[in-house]
CSV table of C-alpha atoms in Angstrom, one decimal:
chain,number,residue,atom,x,y,z
D,1,ASP,CA,0.4,-7.2,-14.0
D,2,SER,CA,-2.2,-6.0,-10.9
D,3,GLY,CA,-5.1,-5.4,-13.2
D,4,VAL,CA,-4.8,-1.9,-12.2
D,5,THR,CA,-3.5,0.9,-14.5
D,6,GLN,CA,-2.3,4.4,-14.3
D,7,THR,CA,-1.5,7.3,-16.4
D,8,PRO,CA,0.3,8.9,-17.6
D,9,LYS,CA,3.6,7.0,-15.9
D,10,HIS,CA,5.8,9.9,-15.4
D,11,LEU,CA,4.7,13.7,-14.9
D,12,ILE,CA,7.1,17.1,-15.2
D,13,THR,CA,5.5,20.1,-14.7
D,14,ALA,CA,6.0,24.1,-13.0
D,15,THR,CA,5.1,25.0,-9.6
D,16,GLY,CA,1.7,26.4,-9.3
D,17,GLN,CA,0.5,24.3,-12.0
D,18,ARG,CA,-2.7,21.9,-11.9
D,19,VAL,CA,-2.4,17.8,-12.2
D,20,THR,CA,-4.6,15.4,-13.5
D,21,LEU,CA,-3.8,11.4,-12.7
D,22,ARG,CA,-6.0,9.1,-14.2
D,23,CYS,CA,-6.5,5.5,-12.0
D,24,SER,CA,-8.8,2.2,-14.1
D,25,PRO,CA,-8.7,0.4,-11.4
D,26,ARG,CA,-9.0,-3.9,-11.6
D,27,SER,CA,-12.4,-5.1,-12.9
D,28,GLY,CA,-15.3,-5.8,-10.7
D,29,ASP,CA,-13.6,-3.8,-8.1
D,30,LEU,CA,-15.7,-1.0,-6.2
D,31,SER,CA,-12.9,1.1,-4.2
D,32,VAL,CA,-10.6,2.9,-5.1
D,33,TYR,CA,-7.5,4.3,-2.8
D,34,TRP,CA,-4.9,6.8,-3.4
D,35,TYR,CA,-1.8,7.0,-1.9
D,36,GLN,CA,1.7,9.2,-1.9
D,37,GLN,CA,4.8,7.6,-1.5
D,38,SER,CA,7.5,10.2,-0.7
D,39,LEU,CA,11.3,9.5,0.0
D,40,ASP,CA,10.6,10.7,3.7
D,41,GLN,CA,7.5,10.1,4.4
D,42,GLY,CA,7.0,6.2,3.0
D,43,LEU,CA,3.4,4.8,1.6
D,44,GLN,CA,0.5,7.2,3.0
D,45,PHE,CA,-2.8,7.2,2.1
D,46,LEU,CA,-4.6,9.5,0.3
D,47,ILE,CA,-8.1,9.1,-0.1
D,48,GLN,CA,-10.9,6.1,-0.6
D,49,TYR,CA,-13.6,6.8,-3.1
D,50,TYR,CA,-16.4,3.3,-3.0
D,51,ASN,CA,-19.0,3.3,-6.0
D,52,GLY,CA,-18.5,6.2,-6.5
D,53,GLU,CA,-18.6,8.3,-3.3
D,54,GLU,CA,-16.0,9.0,-1.1
D,55,ARG,CA,-15.5,6.7,1.5
D,56,ALA,CA,-12.6,7.5,3.6
D,57,LYS,CA,-9.7,10.5,3.9
D,58,GLY,CA,-6.2,10.2,5.2
D,59,ASN,CA,-4.2,13.5,5.4
D,60,ILE,CA,-4.6,15.0,1.5
D,61,LEU,CA,-4.3,18.7,1.2
D,62,GLU,CA,-6.5,21.0,0.4
D,63,ARG,CA,-5.3,21.6,-2.6
D,64,PHE,CA,-5.7,17.8,-3.5
D,65,SER,CA,-8.7,16.5,-4.7
D,66,ALA,CA,-10.6,13.4,-5.9
D,67,GLN,CA,-13.4,11.6,-7.5
D,68,GLN,CA,-14.2,8.3,-9.0
D,69,PHE,CA,-17.0,8.3,-11.9
D,70,PRO,CA,-20.0,5.9,-13.0
D,71,ASP,CA,-17.1,3.6,-14.7
D,72,LEU,CA,-15.5,3.5,-11.2
D,73,HIS,CA,-12.5,5.0,-12.9
D,74,SER,CA,-10.8,7.8,-10.6
D,75,GLU,CA,-8.9,10.8,-11.0
D,76,LEU,CA,-7.3,12.8,-8.4
D,77,ASN,CA,-6.1,16.3,-9.2
D,78,LEU,CA,-3.4,18.0,-7.9
D,79,SER,CA,-3.4,22.2,-8.2
D,80,SER,CA,-1.2,25.2,-7.2
D,81,LEU,CA,1.6,22.6,-6.8
D,82,GLU,CA,4.4,22.8,-4.9
D,83,LEU,CA,8.2,21.6,-4.7
D,84,GLY,CA,7.1,19.2,-1.9
D,85,ASP,CA,4.7,17.8,-4.2
D,86,SER,CA,7.4,15.6,-5.7
D,87,ALA,CA,7.0,11.8,-5.5
D,88,LEU,CA,5.1,9.0,-6.7
D,89,TYR,CA,1.7,8.2,-6.9
D,90,PHE,CA,0.0,5.3,-6.1
D,91,CYS,CA,-4.0,3.8,-6.8
D,92,ALA,CA,-5.2,0.6,-5.8
D,93,SER,CA,-8.3,-0.8,-6.0
D,94,SER,CA,-10.3,-3.5,-3.7
D,95,VAL,CA,-13.5,-5.4,-3.8
D,96,GLY,CA,-14.7,-2.7,-1.2
D,97,PRO,CA,-16.5,-2.9,2.6
D,98,ASP,CA,-18.7,-5.4,2.1
D,99,GLY,CA,-16.6,-8.0,0.0
D,100,THR,CA,-14.8,-10.9,1.8
D,101,SER,CA,-11.1,-9.5,0.4
D,102,TYR,CA,-9.3,-7.4,1.9
D,103,GLU,CA,-6.2,-7.1,-0.6
D,104,GLN,CA,-5.4,-3.7,-2.0
D,105,TYR,CA,-4.0,-4.1,-5.5
D,106,PHE,CA,-1.8,-1.7,-7.0
D,107,GLY,CA,-1.0,-0.3,-10.2
D,108,PRO,CA,2.1,1.2,-11.5
D,109,GLY,CA,1.8,4.6,-10.1
D,110,THR,CA,2.4,7.8,-11.7
D,111,ARG,CA,6.4,9.6,-11.2
D,112,LEU,CA,5.5,13.4,-10.6
D,113,THR,CA,8.7,16.0,-10.6
D,114,VAL,CA,7.5,19.9,-10.1
D,115,THR,CA,10.2,22.1,-11.1
E,1,ASP,CA,2.5,9.2,15.2
E,2,GLN,CA,3.8,5.4,13.4
E,3,GLN,CA,1.6,2.7,13.7
E,4,VAL,CA,2.2,0.4,11.9
E,5,LYS,CA,7.3,0.4,12.2
E,6,GLN,CA,9.7,-2.3,10.4
E,7,ASN,CA,12.6,-1.8,12.2
E,8,SER,CA,15.1,-3.2,10.9
E,9,PRO,CA,15.3,-1.5,7.4
E,10,SER,CA,17.9,-4.0,5.7
E,11,LEU,CA,18.1,-7.7,5.5
E,12,SER,CA,20.3,-10.3,4.1
E,13,VAL,CA,20.5,-13.8,3.5
E,14,GLN,CA,21.8,-16.4,2.0
E,15,GLU,CA,20.2,-18.0,-0.9
E,16,GLY,CA,18.4,-20.9,0.4
E,17,ARG,CA,18.0,-19.8,3.6
E,18,ILE,CA,15.6,-18.5,5.1
E,19,SER,CA,14.8,-15.1,4.9
E,20,ILE,CA,12.8,-13.4,8.1
E,21,LEU,CA,10.9,-9.8,8.3
E,22,ASN,CA,9.8,-8.0,11.2
E,23,CYS,CA,6.8,-5.5,12.0
E,24,ASP,CA,5.3,-3.8,14.7
E,25,TYR,CA,1.9,-2.1,15.6
E,26,THR,CA,0.8,0.2,17.9
E,27,ASN,CA,-2.7,0.6,17.1
E,28,SER,CA,-5.1,-2.8,18.5
E,29,MET,CA,-8.0,-1.7,15.9
E,30,PHE,CA,-5.9,-3.4,13.1
E,31,ASP,CA,-8.2,-7.0,12.7
E,32,TYR,CA,-6.2,-7.3,9.3
E,33,PHE,CA,-2.2,-7.2,8.0
E,34,LEU,CA,-0.5,-7.5,4.7
E,35,TRP,CA,2.5,-7.6,2.8
E,36,TYR,CA,3.3,-6.2,0.1
E,37,LYS,CA,7.6,-6.1,-2.2
E,38,LYS,CA,8.0,-3.8,-4.3
E,39,TYR,CA,10.3,-3.3,-6.4
E,40,PRO,CA,12.1,0.2,-7.5
E,41,ALA,CA,9.5,2.8,-9.8
E,42,GLU,CA,7.0,-0.2,-9.7
E,43,GLY,CA,4.0,-0.2,-7.8
E,44,PRO,CA,3.8,-2.7,-4.1
E,45,THR,CA,2.5,-5.8,-5.2
E,46,PHE,CA,0.5,-8.0,-2.4
E,47,LEU,CA,2.3,-11.5,-1.4
E,48,ILE,CA,0.2,-12.7,1.8
E,49,SER,CA,-2.6,-11.5,4.6
E,50,ILE,CA,-3.8,-12.4,7.6
E,51,SER,CA,-6.6,-11.9,9.6
E,52,SER,CA,-6.6,-11.3,12.9
E,53,ILE,CA,-8.4,-13.9,13.6
E,54,LYS,CA,-5.4,-15.7,12.9
E,55,ASP,CA,-2.1,-16.2,13.8
E,56,LYS,CA,-0.7,-18.1,10.6
E,57,ASN,CA,-1.2,-17.9,6.7
E,58,GLU,CA,1.1,-20.0,4.1
E,59,ASP,CA,1.2,-19.5,0.6
E,60,GLY,CA,4.3,-21.2,-0.9
E,61,ARG,CA,7.4,-20.2,0.3
E,62,PHE,CA,5.7,-16.9,2.2
E,63,THR,CA,4.5,-17.9,6.2
E,64,VAL,CA,3.0,-14.7,7.6
E,65,PHE,CA,2.9,-15.0,11.6
E,66,LEU,CA,1.0,-13.1,13.9
E,67,ASN,CA,1.3,-12.7,18.3
E,68,LYS,CA,-1.9,-10.3,18.6
E,69,SER,CA,-0.2,-9.8,22.8
E,70,ALA,CA,2.7,-8.6,21.2
E,71,LYS,CA,1.2,-6.8,18.9
E,72,HIS,CA,4.5,-8.1,16.5
E,73,LEU,CA,3.6,-10.3,12.4
E,74,SER,CA,7.0,-12.0,10.3
E,75,LEU,CA,6.8,-12.6,7.3
E,76,HIS,CA,8.9,-16.2,6.8
E,77,ILE,CA,10.2,-16.7,3.4
E,78,VAL,CA,11.9,-19.8,2.8
E,79,PRO,CA,14.3,-21.4,0.5
E,80,SER,CA,15.0,-17.7,-0.3
E,81,GLN,CA,15.6,-17.2,-4.0
E,82,PRO,CA,17.8,-13.8,-5.4
E,83,GLY,CA,14.8,-12.7,-7.5
E,84,ASP,CA,13.1,-12.1,-3.6
E,85,SER,CA,15.6,-9.4,-3.7
E,86,ALA,CA,13.3,-6.1,-3.8
E,87,VAL,CA,11.8,-4.0,-0.6
E,88,TYR,CA,8.7,-6.0,1.8
E,89,PHE,CA,6.2,-3.1,3.4
E,90,CYS,CA,4.2,-4.3,5.8
E,91,ALA,CA,0.9,-2.8,6.2
E,92,ALA,CA,-2.4,-2.9,8.6
E,93,SER,CA,-5.5,-1.6,8.1
E,94,ILE,CA,-9.2,-1.8,10.2
E,95,ASN,CA,-11.6,-3.2,8.1
E,96,GLN,CA,-15.1,-4.6,10.9
E,97,ASN,CA,-17.2,-1.8,12.5
E,98,ALA,CA,-14.8,0.9,11.2
E,99,GLY,CA,-16.5,4.2,10.8
E,100,GLY,CA,-15.2,7.3,9.8
E,101,THR,CA,-11.8,8.4,8.4
E,102,SER,CA,-10.8,4.4,9.4
E,103,TYR,CA,-12.3,2.2,7.5
E,104,GLY,CA,-10.0,0.2,4.2
E,105,LYS,CA,-7.3,2.1,4.4
E,106,LEU,CA,-3.4,0.3,4.5
E,107,THR,CA,-1.1,2.0,6.9
E,108,PHE,CA,2.3,0.8,5.9
E,109,GLY,CA,5.7,-0.1,7.5
E,110,GLN,CA,9.0,2.2,6.2
E,111,GLY,CA,9.8,-1.0,4.6
E,112,THR,CA,13.2,-3.5,4.8
E,113,ILE,CA,15.2,-3.9,2.1
E,114,LEU,CA,16.3,-7.9,1.2
E,115,THR,CA,19.3,-8.8,-0.4
E,116,VAL,CA,19.3,-12.7,-1.0
E,117,HIS,CA,22.5,-13.3,-2.0
E,118,PRO,CA,23.7,-16.2,-4.4
């Protein structure tokens, strides 16, 4: 158990819909990262938050957004869903930019299926 | 542009022998490297890491070697056990003097499926 929790574990929804994925980082970690794993693209970085502020951005679609709340949990919002958005979405946490450790610890993931 | 590559999609090893998983990278700005193990339907589990200022890091049965001049790293598992069977990902990040969109994000290889036979 990494200490990172994600809900829900599975999500099935229709095209055009909007969903919210939730992540709680390990106790004490200030940074939260979101990754997408699809069959053809492997694990791809989406976005990072550090202590409530956006820190880094990957190839995240404009239809996707995220935020980190004062209690440090994070949510990833996916809207106008398309079939190609079906994937595993992972959240990871780490101490953060000023910490001495750069390891990221991953949650169990949310499997999104868009039908 | 795939900056981290694992050229072997799979590796099969006998129990008790050494498993060697390889990874190559192209971006010389990477300064931290990590190995993760992943089972189906689970999140990646951190195994071991190495800073670019070192060439070797050891943790129990796991050793990571870094050859900066060749932009190559490898993970050695000795002795291999059936429970080690999983997908292994190498990842790299830029942490020092990085700004903009580079800081901290992990860039992953495509993974190598390790099978350890009893």
